Short mmCIF file of N, CA and C in Angstrom, two decimals:
data_model
loop_
_atom_site.label_atom_id
_atom_site.label_comp_id
_atom_site.label_asym_id
_atom_site.label_seq_id
_atom_site.Cartn_x
_atom_site.Cartn_y
_atom_site.Cartn_z
N MET A 1 107.12 35.95 210.39
CA MET A 1 107.28 37.04 209.44
C MET A 1 108.62 37.75 209.64
N GLU A 2 109.11 37.74 210.89
CA GLU A 2 110.39 38.38 211.19
C GLU A 2 111.53 37.73 210.41
N ILE A 3 111.48 36.41 210.28
CA ILE A 3 112.55 35.71 209.56
C ILE A 3 112.57 36.12 208.09
N LEU A 4 111.42 36.35 207.49
CA LEU A 4 111.38 36.75 206.08
C LEU A 4 111.97 38.14 205.87
N SER A 5 111.82 39.01 206.84
CA SER A 5 112.37 40.35 206.69
C SER A 5 113.89 40.35 206.79
N ASN A 6 114.46 39.30 207.35
CA ASN A 6 115.91 39.20 207.48
C ASN A 6 116.54 38.22 206.50
N MET A 7 115.76 37.73 205.55
CA MET A 7 116.28 36.72 204.62
C MET A 7 117.43 37.24 203.76
N GLY A 8 117.44 38.51 203.44
CA GLY A 8 118.55 39.08 202.66
C GLY A 8 119.86 38.94 203.41
N VAL A 9 119.83 39.25 204.69
CA VAL A 9 121.02 39.13 205.53
C VAL A 9 121.43 37.66 205.65
N VAL A 10 120.46 36.78 205.85
CA VAL A 10 120.75 35.36 206.00
C VAL A 10 121.42 34.80 204.75
N ILE A 11 120.89 35.13 203.60
CA ILE A 11 121.45 34.62 202.35
C ILE A 11 122.84 35.21 202.08
N ALA A 12 123.01 36.50 202.34
CA ALA A 12 124.33 37.12 202.18
C ALA A 12 125.33 36.49 203.14
N LEU A 13 124.91 36.26 204.37
CA LEU A 13 125.78 35.63 205.36
C LEU A 13 126.16 34.22 204.92
N LEU A 14 125.23 33.50 204.35
CA LEU A 14 125.52 32.16 203.83
C LEU A 14 126.60 32.23 202.75
N GLY A 15 126.53 33.22 201.87
CA GLY A 15 127.56 33.39 200.85
C GLY A 15 128.92 33.66 201.45
N ALA A 16 128.97 34.52 202.46
CA ALA A 16 130.23 34.85 203.13
C ALA A 16 130.83 33.61 203.79
N VAL A 17 129.98 32.86 204.46
CA VAL A 17 130.44 31.65 205.13
C VAL A 17 130.92 30.62 204.12
N LEU A 18 130.19 30.45 203.03
CA LEU A 18 130.61 29.48 202.01
C LEU A 18 131.95 29.85 201.38
N ALA A 19 132.17 31.13 201.13
CA ALA A 19 133.45 31.55 200.54
C ALA A 19 134.61 31.14 201.45
N ALA A 20 134.47 31.41 202.74
CA ALA A 20 135.53 31.06 203.68
C ALA A 20 135.62 29.55 203.89
N LEU A 21 134.48 28.91 204.03
CA LEU A 21 134.44 27.48 204.35
C LEU A 21 134.92 26.61 203.19
N VAL A 22 134.37 26.82 202.02
CA VAL A 22 134.69 25.95 200.88
C VAL A 22 136.13 26.17 200.41
N ALA A 23 136.55 27.42 200.29
CA ALA A 23 137.95 27.68 199.92
C ALA A 23 138.89 27.16 201.01
N GLY A 24 138.49 27.30 202.25
CA GLY A 24 139.30 26.79 203.36
C GLY A 24 139.42 25.28 203.35
N ILE A 25 138.36 24.59 203.01
CA ILE A 25 138.41 23.12 202.91
C ILE A 25 139.37 22.72 201.79
N GLY A 26 139.28 23.40 200.66
CA GLY A 26 140.20 23.11 199.56
C GLY A 26 141.64 23.32 199.97
N SER A 27 141.91 24.41 200.69
CA SER A 27 143.27 24.69 201.15
C SER A 27 143.74 23.63 202.15
N ALA A 28 142.86 23.23 203.05
CA ALA A 28 143.25 22.21 204.04
C ALA A 28 143.61 20.90 203.35
N ILE A 29 142.81 20.51 202.36
CA ILE A 29 143.12 19.30 201.60
C ILE A 29 144.45 19.47 200.87
N GLY A 30 144.62 20.61 200.22
CA GLY A 30 145.83 20.86 199.44
C GLY A 30 147.09 20.92 200.28
N VAL A 31 147.04 21.62 201.40
CA VAL A 31 148.20 21.72 202.27
C VAL A 31 148.53 20.35 202.86
N GLY A 32 147.50 19.57 203.15
CA GLY A 32 147.74 18.22 203.64
C GLY A 32 148.41 17.33 202.61
N MET A 33 147.93 17.39 201.38
CA MET A 33 148.52 16.59 200.30
C MET A 33 149.99 16.94 200.11
N THR A 34 150.28 18.21 200.04
CA THR A 34 151.67 18.62 199.81
C THR A 34 152.54 18.36 201.03
N GLY A 35 151.95 18.44 202.21
CA GLY A 35 152.69 18.13 203.42
C GLY A 35 153.16 16.68 203.45
N GLU A 36 152.32 15.78 202.97
CA GLU A 36 152.71 14.38 202.90
C GLU A 36 153.90 14.19 201.97
N ALA A 37 153.85 14.81 200.81
CA ALA A 37 154.96 14.70 199.85
C ALA A 37 156.22 15.37 200.40
N ALA A 38 156.04 16.52 201.03
CA ALA A 38 157.18 17.25 201.58
C ALA A 38 157.85 16.45 202.69
N ALA A 39 157.06 15.83 203.55
CA ALA A 39 157.62 15.03 204.64
C ALA A 39 158.44 13.87 204.10
N GLY A 40 157.98 13.27 203.01
CA GLY A 40 158.73 12.18 202.40
C GLY A 40 160.10 12.64 201.93
N LEU A 41 160.14 13.78 201.27
CA LEU A 41 161.42 14.30 200.78
C LEU A 41 162.33 14.71 201.93
N VAL A 42 161.77 15.41 202.92
CA VAL A 42 162.58 15.90 204.03
C VAL A 42 163.13 14.72 204.85
N SER A 43 162.41 13.61 204.90
CA SER A 43 162.94 12.45 205.62
C SER A 43 164.19 11.90 204.94
N GLU A 44 164.29 12.08 203.65
CA GLU A 44 165.47 11.63 202.90
C GLU A 44 166.54 12.72 202.80
N ASP A 45 166.12 13.98 202.72
CA ASP A 45 167.07 15.09 202.55
C ASP A 45 166.58 16.30 203.33
N PRO A 46 166.91 16.37 204.63
CA PRO A 46 166.42 17.47 205.47
C PRO A 46 166.83 18.87 204.98
N ALA A 47 167.84 18.96 204.17
CA ALA A 47 168.28 20.27 203.65
C ALA A 47 167.25 20.89 202.72
N GLN A 48 166.31 20.11 202.24
CA GLN A 48 165.29 20.61 201.30
C GLN A 48 164.06 21.19 202.01
N PHE A 49 164.10 21.23 203.34
CA PHE A 49 162.92 21.66 204.10
C PHE A 49 162.38 23.02 203.66
N SER A 50 163.22 24.02 203.57
CA SER A 50 162.73 25.36 203.26
C SER A 50 162.11 25.43 201.87
N LYS A 51 162.67 24.70 200.93
CA LYS A 51 162.13 24.70 199.57
C LYS A 51 160.74 24.06 199.52
N VAL A 52 160.61 22.89 200.15
CA VAL A 52 159.32 22.21 200.08
C VAL A 52 158.27 22.88 200.97
N LEU A 53 158.72 23.59 202.00
CA LEU A 53 157.75 24.33 202.83
C LEU A 53 157.05 25.39 201.99
N VAL A 54 157.79 26.09 201.16
CA VAL A 54 157.19 27.09 200.27
C VAL A 54 156.18 26.43 199.34
N LEU A 55 156.53 25.28 198.79
CA LEU A 55 155.61 24.57 197.89
C LEU A 55 154.37 24.08 198.65
N GLN A 56 154.54 23.72 199.91
CA GLN A 56 153.40 23.27 200.70
C GLN A 56 152.45 24.42 201.02
N LEU A 57 152.99 25.60 201.24
CA LEU A 57 152.17 26.74 201.63
C LEU A 57 151.31 27.28 200.50
N LEU A 58 151.72 27.08 199.26
CA LEU A 58 150.99 27.67 198.13
C LEU A 58 149.50 27.33 198.10
N PRO A 59 149.08 26.07 198.28
CA PRO A 59 147.64 25.79 198.25
C PRO A 59 146.86 26.40 199.42
N GLY A 60 147.55 26.93 200.41
CA GLY A 60 146.88 27.55 201.54
C GLY A 60 146.36 28.94 201.27
N THR A 61 146.80 29.55 200.18
CA THR A 61 146.38 30.93 199.91
C THR A 61 144.89 31.03 199.59
N GLN A 62 144.32 30.01 198.98
CA GLN A 62 142.90 30.08 198.65
C GLN A 62 142.04 30.19 199.89
N GLY A 63 142.43 29.54 200.97
CA GLY A 63 141.70 29.67 202.23
C GLY A 63 141.77 31.10 202.75
N ILE A 64 142.92 31.72 202.58
CA ILE A 64 143.07 33.13 203.00
C ILE A 64 142.19 34.02 202.13
N TYR A 65 142.16 33.76 200.83
CA TYR A 65 141.32 34.55 199.93
C TYR A 65 139.84 34.39 200.29
N GLY A 66 139.43 33.17 200.59
CA GLY A 66 138.04 32.93 200.98
C GLY A 66 137.68 33.66 202.26
N LEU A 67 138.61 33.65 203.22
CA LEU A 67 138.40 34.39 204.46
C LEU A 67 138.27 35.88 204.19
N LEU A 68 139.09 36.40 203.31
CA LEU A 68 139.03 37.81 202.94
C LEU A 68 137.67 38.16 202.32
N ILE A 69 137.18 37.32 201.41
CA ILE A 69 135.87 37.56 200.80
C ILE A 69 134.77 37.51 201.86
N GLY A 70 134.86 36.56 202.77
CA GLY A 70 133.89 36.49 203.85
C GLY A 70 133.89 37.76 204.69
N PHE A 71 135.07 38.23 205.04
CA PHE A 71 135.20 39.44 205.85
C PHE A 71 134.66 40.67 205.11
N ILE A 72 135.01 40.80 203.84
CA ILE A 72 134.53 41.95 203.05
C ILE A 72 133.01 41.92 202.96
N THR A 73 132.46 40.74 202.73
CA THR A 73 131.00 40.61 202.63
C THR A 73 130.33 40.98 203.94
N LEU A 74 130.85 40.48 205.04
CA LEU A 74 130.28 40.82 206.35
C LEU A 74 130.33 42.32 206.60
N THR A 75 131.41 42.94 206.19
CA THR A 75 131.54 44.38 206.35
C THR A 75 130.51 45.12 205.49
N GLN A 76 130.35 44.68 204.25
CA GLN A 76 129.43 45.35 203.33
C GLN A 76 127.96 45.19 203.74
N ILE A 77 127.61 44.05 204.32
CA ILE A 77 126.20 43.87 204.68
C ILE A 77 125.89 44.44 206.06
N GLY A 78 126.90 44.93 206.75
CA GLY A 78 126.66 45.63 208.00
C GLY A 78 126.79 44.79 209.25
N ILE A 79 127.13 43.53 209.13
CA ILE A 79 127.23 42.70 210.32
C ILE A 79 128.41 43.13 211.18
N MET A 80 129.49 43.54 210.56
CA MET A 80 130.67 43.96 211.31
C MET A 80 130.47 45.34 211.95
N GLY A 81 129.56 46.12 211.38
CA GLY A 81 129.35 47.47 211.88
C GLY A 81 128.14 47.63 212.78
N GLY A 82 127.29 46.62 212.85
CA GLY A 82 126.18 46.69 213.77
C GLY A 82 124.80 46.67 213.14
N SER A 83 124.59 47.32 211.99
CA SER A 83 123.26 47.34 211.40
C SER A 83 123.25 46.53 210.11
N ALA A 84 122.53 45.44 210.12
CA ALA A 84 122.46 44.57 208.96
C ALA A 84 121.02 44.53 208.46
N ASP A 85 120.71 45.37 207.49
CA ASP A 85 119.36 45.43 206.93
C ASP A 85 119.48 45.56 205.42
N ILE A 86 119.42 44.43 204.72
CA ILE A 86 119.50 44.46 203.27
C ILE A 86 118.34 43.69 202.68
N SER A 87 118.02 44.02 201.45
CA SER A 87 116.89 43.37 200.79
C SER A 87 117.24 41.94 200.42
N LEU A 88 116.19 41.18 200.13
CA LEU A 88 116.37 39.79 199.70
C LEU A 88 117.18 39.74 198.41
N VAL A 89 116.89 40.64 197.49
CA VAL A 89 117.60 40.66 196.20
C VAL A 89 119.08 40.93 196.42
N LYS A 90 119.40 41.90 197.26
CA LYS A 90 120.82 42.18 197.54
C LYS A 90 121.48 40.99 198.25
N GLY A 91 120.75 40.35 199.12
CA GLY A 91 121.28 39.16 199.79
C GLY A 91 121.66 38.08 198.80
N VAL A 92 120.78 37.86 197.83
CA VAL A 92 121.07 36.86 196.79
C VAL A 92 122.28 37.30 195.96
N LEU A 93 122.35 38.59 195.65
CA LEU A 93 123.50 39.08 194.88
C LEU A 93 124.81 38.91 195.65
N TYR A 94 124.80 39.18 196.93
CA TYR A 94 126.01 38.95 197.74
C TYR A 94 126.38 37.47 197.74
N PHE A 95 125.38 36.62 197.87
CA PHE A 95 125.62 35.18 197.84
C PHE A 95 126.30 34.77 196.53
N VAL A 96 125.74 35.24 195.42
CA VAL A 96 126.30 34.92 194.10
C VAL A 96 127.71 35.50 193.94
N ALA A 97 127.94 36.69 194.48
CA ALA A 97 129.26 37.32 194.39
C ALA A 97 130.32 36.52 195.15
N CYS A 98 129.93 35.79 196.15
CA CYS A 98 130.87 34.98 196.92
C CYS A 98 131.19 33.65 196.25
N LEU A 99 130.35 33.21 195.33
CA LEU A 99 130.54 31.90 194.72
C LEU A 99 131.84 31.72 193.94
N PRO A 100 132.29 32.72 193.16
CA PRO A 100 133.56 32.49 192.45
C PRO A 100 134.70 32.11 193.40
N MET A 101 134.81 32.81 194.51
CA MET A 101 135.90 32.49 195.43
C MET A 101 135.68 31.15 196.10
N ALA A 102 134.45 30.84 196.43
CA ALA A 102 134.17 29.55 197.07
C ALA A 102 134.52 28.39 196.14
N LEU A 103 134.00 28.44 194.93
CA LEU A 103 134.16 27.30 194.01
C LEU A 103 135.54 27.22 193.39
N VAL A 104 136.03 28.32 192.87
CA VAL A 104 137.36 28.33 192.27
C VAL A 104 138.42 28.13 193.36
N GLY A 105 138.18 28.71 194.53
CA GLY A 105 139.11 28.53 195.64
C GLY A 105 139.26 27.07 196.01
N TYR A 106 138.15 26.36 196.12
CA TYR A 106 138.20 24.94 196.45
C TYR A 106 138.96 24.14 195.40
N LYS A 107 138.53 24.29 194.18
CA LYS A 107 139.11 23.48 193.10
C LYS A 107 140.56 23.85 192.83
N SER A 108 140.88 25.13 192.83
CA SER A 108 142.26 25.53 192.52
C SER A 108 143.22 25.14 193.63
N ALA A 109 142.77 25.13 194.88
CA ALA A 109 143.66 24.71 195.97
C ALA A 109 144.07 23.25 195.79
N ILE A 110 143.12 22.42 195.41
CA ILE A 110 143.44 21.00 195.21
C ILE A 110 144.32 20.81 193.98
N ARG A 111 144.01 21.52 192.90
CA ARG A 111 144.83 21.40 191.68
C ARG A 111 146.22 21.97 191.92
N GLN A 112 146.30 23.04 192.68
CA GLN A 112 147.60 23.62 192.98
C GLN A 112 148.41 22.66 193.85
N ALA A 113 147.75 21.96 194.73
CA ALA A 113 148.44 20.96 195.55
C ALA A 113 149.02 19.86 194.68
N ARG A 114 148.27 19.43 193.69
CA ARG A 114 148.78 18.39 192.80
C ARG A 114 150.00 18.88 192.04
N ALA A 115 149.98 20.12 191.60
CA ALA A 115 151.15 20.70 190.92
C ALA A 115 152.31 20.84 191.91
N SER A 116 152.02 21.21 193.15
CA SER A 116 153.07 21.32 194.17
C SER A 116 153.68 19.97 194.50
N VAL A 117 152.87 18.93 194.58
CA VAL A 117 153.38 17.59 194.83
C VAL A 117 154.33 17.17 193.71
N ALA A 118 153.93 17.44 192.48
CA ALA A 118 154.81 17.13 191.34
C ALA A 118 156.10 17.95 191.42
N SER A 119 155.98 19.19 191.83
CA SER A 119 157.16 20.04 191.96
C SER A 119 158.08 19.57 193.08
N ILE A 120 157.50 19.04 194.13
CA ILE A 120 158.31 18.46 195.21
C ILE A 120 159.10 17.26 194.66
N GLY A 121 158.46 16.48 193.79
CA GLY A 121 159.17 15.38 193.13
C GLY A 121 160.33 15.89 192.29
N LEU A 122 160.12 17.01 191.61
CA LEU A 122 161.18 17.62 190.82
C LEU A 122 162.34 18.06 191.71
N VAL A 123 162.01 18.71 192.83
CA VAL A 123 163.04 19.16 193.76
C VAL A 123 163.80 17.96 194.35
N ALA A 124 163.09 16.85 194.57
CA ALA A 124 163.74 15.66 195.10
C ALA A 124 164.81 15.14 194.15
N LYS A 125 164.52 15.20 192.87
CA LYS A 125 165.47 14.68 191.87
C LYS A 125 166.49 15.72 191.44
N ARG A 126 166.06 16.97 191.40
CA ARG A 126 166.92 18.06 190.92
C ARG A 126 166.76 19.29 191.81
N PRO A 127 167.38 19.30 192.98
CA PRO A 127 167.22 20.43 193.91
C PRO A 127 167.59 21.79 193.30
N ASP A 128 168.46 21.79 192.33
CA ASP A 128 168.87 23.04 191.69
C ASP A 128 167.78 23.64 190.81
N GLN A 129 166.70 22.92 190.59
CA GLN A 129 165.61 23.38 189.73
C GLN A 129 164.41 23.92 190.51
N PHE A 130 164.64 24.35 191.75
CA PHE A 130 163.54 24.84 192.59
C PHE A 130 162.81 26.01 191.95
N GLY A 131 163.52 26.94 191.36
CA GLY A 131 162.88 28.10 190.72
C GLY A 131 161.88 27.68 189.66
N LYS A 132 162.25 26.73 188.85
CA LYS A 132 161.34 26.22 187.83
C LYS A 132 160.18 25.45 188.46
N ALA A 133 160.49 24.73 189.52
CA ALA A 133 159.45 23.95 190.20
C ALA A 133 158.37 24.85 190.79
N MET A 134 158.73 26.06 191.19
CA MET A 134 157.76 27.01 191.76
C MET A 134 156.77 27.52 190.72
N ILE A 135 157.18 27.58 189.47
CA ILE A 135 156.34 28.14 188.42
C ILE A 135 155.07 27.32 188.22
N PHE A 136 155.18 26.02 188.27
CA PHE A 136 154.03 25.16 187.97
C PHE A 136 152.85 25.39 188.92
N PRO A 137 153.03 25.32 190.23
CA PRO A 137 151.89 25.62 191.11
C PRO A 137 151.52 27.10 191.11
N ALA A 138 152.48 27.98 190.85
CA ALA A 138 152.17 29.41 190.82
C ALA A 138 151.22 29.75 189.68
N MET A 139 151.29 29.01 188.59
CA MET A 139 150.37 29.25 187.47
C MET A 139 148.92 28.98 187.87
N VAL A 140 148.71 27.99 188.72
CA VAL A 140 147.35 27.69 189.19
C VAL A 140 146.84 28.83 190.07
N GLU A 141 147.74 29.45 190.80
CA GLU A 141 147.38 30.57 191.69
C GLU A 141 146.70 31.70 190.92
N THR A 142 147.06 31.85 189.66
CA THR A 142 146.48 32.90 188.82
C THR A 142 144.95 32.84 188.84
N TYR A 143 144.40 31.65 188.77
CA TYR A 143 142.95 31.50 188.70
C TYR A 143 142.28 31.76 190.05
N ALA A 144 142.97 31.45 191.12
CA ALA A 144 142.45 31.81 192.45
C ALA A 144 142.42 33.33 192.60
N ILE A 145 143.45 34.00 192.11
CA ILE A 145 143.50 35.46 192.18
C ILE A 145 142.40 36.07 191.32
N LEU A 146 142.15 35.51 190.15
CA LEU A 146 141.07 36.02 189.30
C LEU A 146 139.72 35.87 189.98
N ALA A 147 139.50 34.73 190.63
CA ALA A 147 138.25 34.52 191.37
C ALA A 147 138.14 35.52 192.52
N LEU A 148 139.24 35.75 193.22
CA LEU A 148 139.25 36.73 194.30
C LEU A 148 138.86 38.11 193.77
N LEU A 149 139.44 38.50 192.66
CA LEU A 149 139.15 39.83 192.09
C LEU A 149 137.70 39.96 191.66
N ILE A 150 137.17 38.95 191.00
CA ILE A 150 135.77 39.07 190.53
C ILE A 150 134.82 39.10 191.72
N SER A 151 135.11 38.32 192.76
CA SER A 151 134.26 38.37 193.95
C SER A 151 134.34 39.75 194.62
N ILE A 152 135.54 40.30 194.73
CA ILE A 152 135.69 41.63 195.35
C ILE A 152 134.94 42.69 194.54
N LEU A 153 135.13 42.68 193.23
CA LEU A 153 134.45 43.67 192.38
C LEU A 153 132.94 43.54 192.47
N ALA A 154 132.46 42.31 192.45
CA ALA A 154 131.00 42.10 192.54
C ALA A 154 130.45 42.55 193.89
N ILE A 155 131.14 42.21 194.96
CA ILE A 155 130.67 42.59 196.30
C ILE A 155 130.59 44.11 196.45
N PHE A 156 131.65 44.80 196.03
CA PHE A 156 131.64 46.26 196.14
C PHE A 156 130.64 46.91 195.19
N GLY A 157 130.36 46.27 194.08
CA GLY A 157 129.38 46.80 193.12
C GLY A 157 127.94 46.71 193.60
N ILE A 158 127.66 45.73 194.43
CA ILE A 158 126.28 45.51 194.91
C ILE A 158 125.81 46.67 195.77
N ASN A 159 126.68 47.19 196.60
CA ASN A 159 126.28 48.24 197.54
C ASN A 159 125.74 49.48 196.83
N SER A 160 126.19 49.74 195.62
CA SER A 160 125.75 50.94 194.93
C SER A 160 124.42 50.75 194.18
N LEU A 161 123.92 49.53 194.14
CA LEU A 161 122.65 49.26 193.46
C LEU A 161 121.47 49.75 194.31
N ALA A 162 120.52 50.35 193.65
CA ALA A 162 119.33 50.87 194.35
C ALA A 162 118.22 49.83 194.34
N ILE A 163 118.48 48.69 194.95
CA ILE A 163 117.46 47.61 195.03
C ILE A 163 117.33 47.10 196.43
#
C-alpha cells in the first residue's frame, strides 16, 4: 500500500527522467553524426575547425533543455527540497508536461544534426558562406525551444492546481 501512496512521485519522476534521457539520447546521436562530418572536413582543411565545431554543438542543446526540464520537475515535486508528496493526478500531469521536451528534443536533435551535416558540406565547398550555413540548423532549434517553453509553462502551472 505504501507504493500506491507514492505513485504520484514515481510517475512525475519518470517524466523528469524521460525528458533528460530521451532528449539526451537525441543530442548524443546528433552530436555524433555531425562530429563524423566535421572530422572529415577538418582532415582536409584544419582551418575550418572552429566553424564546424559550432555546427556540431547545435544538436547538443536539446540534451541541455531536457536536463533543465528534469531539474525543474524534480524541484517542483519536492525531490530536490526534501519533501516529495504529490497526488497521483499531479504525478501524471508532471509526466505529461515533460513529454514535449522528451519527444521533440529527441527528434529535433537528430533533424538538426542532419541540417548541420548538410551545412558542414556547404562550408566545405564554400567556407565564406558559414553565416548562411548556420541558419539551416538554427531553424530546427526553434522547435526545441518551443517544446522547452511548453514544458516549462506546463510544469509551473501544475503546482497551482488544487488536485
